[in-house]
CSV table of C-alpha atoms in Angstrom, one decimal:
chain,number,residue,atom,x,y,z
A,1,UNK,CA,-0.1,0.0,-0.4
A,2,UNK,CA,3.3,2.3,0.8
A,3,UNK,CA,5.2,3.3,-1.8
A,4,UNK,CA,8.4,2.5,0.0
A,5,UNK,CA,11.0,0.3,-2.5
A,6,UNK,CA,11.4,-3.0,-1.1
A,7,UNK,CA,13.0,-6.4,-1.5
A,8,UNK,CA,9.6,-7.9,0.2
A,9,UNK,CA,6.7,-7.1,1.6
A,10,UNK,CA,3.5,-8.4,3.4
A,11,UNK,CA,-0.2,-6.5,3.3
A,12,UNK,CA,-2.6,-7.9,5.7
A,13,UNK,CA,-5.8,-6.1,5.5
A,14,UNK,CA,-9.1,-7.2,8.1
A,15,UNK,CA,-12.4,-6.1,9.0
A,16,UNK,CA,-14.4,-6.2,11.8
A,17,UNK,CA,-17.8,-6.9,12.8
A,18,UNK,CA,-17.4,-5.2,16.0
A,19,UNK,CA,-16.8,-8.6,18.0
A,20,UNK,CA,-13.4,-9.9,16.4
A,21,UNK,CA,-11.0,-9.0,13.6
A,22,UNK,CA,-11.1,-11.5,10.5
A,23,UNK,CA,-8.5,-11.6,7.8
A,24,UNK,CA,-9.7,-10.4,4.0
A,25,UNK,CA,-6.4,-9.8,2.1
A,26,UNK,CA,-3.4,-11.6,3.0
A,27,UNK,CA,-0.5,-10.6,0.3
A,28,UNK,CA,3.3,-11.3,-0.2
A,29,UNK,CA,5.5,-10.5,-3.1
A,30,UNK,CA,9.1,-10.7,-2.9
A,31,UNK,CA,12.1,-10.5,-5.3
A,32,UNK,CA,15.0,-12.6,-4.9
A,33,UNK,CA,17.5,-11.2,-2.9
A,34,UNK,CA,20.8,-11.9,-1.1
A,35,UNK,CA,21.7,-11.7,2.8
A,36,UNK,CA,25.3,-11.5,4.3
A,37,UNK,CA,26.9,-12.1,7.8
A,38,UNK,CA,30.5,-12.3,8.7
A,39,UNK,CA,30.5,-16.0,6.9
A,40,UNK,CA,29.6,-15.0,3.6
A,41,UNK,CA,26.7,-14.1,1.2
A,42,UNK,CA,23.4,-16.2,0.3
A,43,UNK,CA,21.1,-15.4,-1.9
A,44,UNK,CA,17.2,-15.9,-0.8
A,45,UNK,CA,14.5,-16.9,-3.8
A,46,UNK,CA,11.7,-15.5,-3.5
A,47,UNK,CA,8.9,-18.7,-4.2
A,48,UNK,CA,8.1,-19.8,-0.5
A,49,UNK,CA,8.4,-17.0,1.3
A,50,UNK,CA,7.0,-16.6,4.5
A,51,UNK,CA,7.5,-13.0,6.1
A,52,UNK,CA,7.3,-12.5,9.7
A,53,UNK,CA,7.7,-8.7,9.9
A,54,UNK,CA,7.2,-6.3,12.4
A,55,UNK,CA,4.7,-3.8,12.0
A,56,UNK,CA,2.0,-1.2,13.4
A,57,UNK,CA,-1.6,-1.8,12.0
A,58,UNK,CA,-3.5,1.1,10.8
A,59,UNK,CA,-7.1,1.4,11.8
A,60,UNK,CA,-9.3,3.3,9.1
A,61,UNK,CA,-11.5,5.8,11.3
A,62,UNK,CA,-13.5,7.4,8.7
A,63,UNK,CA,-12.8,7.7,5.3
A,64,UNK,CA,-9.9,5.8,4.0
A,65,UNK,CA,-6.3,6.2,3.2
A,66,UNK,CA,-7.0,6.7,-0.9
A,67,UNK,CA,-4.2,4.0,-1.3
A,68,UNK,CA,-5.7,1.7,1.0
A,69,UNK,CA,-9.4,2.2,-0.6
A,70,UNK,CA,-7.1,1.6,-4.0
A,71,UNK,CA,-5.9,-1.7,-2.7
A,72,UNK,CA,-9.4,-2.8,-1.2
A,73,UNK,CA,-10.7,-2.2,-4.5
A,74,UNK,CA,-7.8,-4.1,-7.0
A,75,UNK,CA,-8.3,-7.1,-4.8
A,76,UNK,CA,-12.4,-7.1,-5.2
A,77,UNK,CA,-13.3,-5.8,-1.6
A,78,UNK,CA,-16.0,-2.9,-1.5
A,79,UNK,CA,-14.9,0.0,0.7
A,80,UNK,CA,-17.8,0.7,3.1
A,81,UNK,CA,-18.6,3.8,4.7
A,82,UNK,CA,-17.6,4.8,8.1
A,83,UNK,CA,-21.1,3.0,9.5
A,84,UNK,CA,-19.9,0.0,8.0
A,85,UNK,CA,-17.6,-2.7,9.8
A,86,UNK,CA,-14.2,-1.4,11.2
A,87,UNK,CA,-11.1,-2.0,8.5
A,88,UNK,CA,-7.5,-2.2,9.4
A,89,UNK,CA,-4.3,-3.1,7.5
A,90,UNK,CA,-0.6,-4.1,8.5
A,91,UNK,CA,2.2,-3.8,6.0
A,92,UNK,CA,5.5,-5.0,6.9
A,93,UNK,CA,8.6,-4.6,4.3
A,94,UNK,CA,12.1,-5.8,3.7
A,95,UNK,CA,14.6,-3.1,2.5
A,96,UNK,CA,18.4,-2.9,1.1
A,97,UNK,CA,20.1,-2.6,4.4
A,98,UNK,CA,17.6,-4.3,6.7
A,99,UNK,CA,18.7,-6.3,9.2
A,100,UNK,CA,16.7,-9.6,9.4
A,101,UNK,CA,16.9,-13.3,10.2
A,102,UNK,CA,16.5,-16.7,8.0
A,103,UNK,CA,15.4,-19.6,8.1
A,104,UNK,CA,15.7,-22.5,5.9
A,105,UNK,CA,18.0,-24.4,4.3
A,106,UNK,CA,21.3,-23.5,2.7
A,107,UNK,CA,22.5,-25.5,-0.6
A,108,UNK,CA,25.4,-24.9,-2.7
A,109,UNK,CA,24.0,-24.5,-6.1
A,110,UNK,CA,26.1,-23.3,-9.1
A,111,UNK,CA,26.1,-20.3,-10.1
A,112,UNK,CA,24.9,-19.8,-14.3
A,113,UNK,CA,24.8,-16.5,-14.3
A,114,UNK,CA,28.4,-16.1,-13.1
A,115,UNK,CA,29.4,-18.5,-15.6
A,116,UNK,CA,27.5,-16.8,-18.4
A,117,UNK,CA,28.9,-13.4,-17.8
A,118,UNK,CA,31.8,-14.1,-20.0
A,119,UNK,CA,34.1,-16.2,-17.5
A,120,UNK,CA,36.2,-18.5,-19.4
A,121,UNK,CA,35.9,-21.9,-20.2
A,122,UNK,CA,37.6,-24.1,-16.6
A,123,UNK,CA,40.6,-25.4,-17.7
A,124,UNK,CA,42.1,-28.7,-16.1
A,125,UNK,CA,41.8,-29.0,-12.4
A,126,UNK,CA,40.2,-25.8,-12.4
A,127,UNK,CA,36.9,-25.5,-10.7
A,128,UNK,CA,34.0,-26.5,-13.1
A,129,UNK,CA,31.8,-23.3,-12.7
A,130,UNK,CA,31.2,-21.3,-9.7
A,131,UNK,CA,28.9,-21.7,-6.6
A,132,UNK,CA,26.5,-19.3,-4.7
A,133,UNK,CA,24.9,-20.2,-1.8
A,134,UNK,CA,21.2,-20.6,-1.8
A,135,UNK,CA,18.6,-20.2,1.1
A,136,UNK,CA,16.0,-22.8,-0.3
A,137,UNK,CA,12.4,-23.9,2.2
A,138,UNK,CA,12.6,-26.1,4.7
A,139,UNK,CA,10.7,-28.9,5.8
A,140,UNK,CA,7.6,-26.5,6.0
A,141,UNK,CA,8.1,-25.9,3.2
A,142,UNK,CA,8.8,-22.4,3.3
A,143,UNK,CA,11.5,-20.1,4.0
A,144,UNK,CA,11.0,-18.0,7.0
A,145,UNK,CA,12.1,-14.3,6.6
A,146,UNK,CA,11.6,-11.7,9.8
A,147,UNK,CA,12.8,-8.6,10.7
A,148,UNK,CA,12.5,-9.3,14.7
A,149,UNK,CA,14.7,-12.6,15.1
A,150,UNK,CA,13.7,-12.9,18.7
A,151,UNK,CA,10.2,-14.0,17.5
A,152,UNK,CA,12.2,-17.0,15.6
A,153,UNK,CA,13.6,-18.5,18.8
């Protein structure tokens, strides 16, 4: 909903009937991105991400923020008047330089992008191709990314 350039985001829209909140939209999108620590660099693919991001819900009181109204309409949800159900949304993002924790299975794979970038073919006793570390889904089928590492323990 925001216009912040990001590598990944999760937006959750909820409606309340006055007794409980129910999720009406849960949208996640991501680009592949790299993470780096003291041991090196790893690529996080954009498929199968589960984002656990610290957010602060924004409740719509009265008129909806135009971007939130457009988001709801894009998903086929009608925006109601101030007398209809209460609406709120959470939006969490992963941006360049943000500290995140990633849980998945790290695997080495051939880096076809590096080998197609003009590097010469390997000779005798040289490595067959460059390799890169990629974080892939764990047993639950997801790669978990969080901006609150303490929540992952």
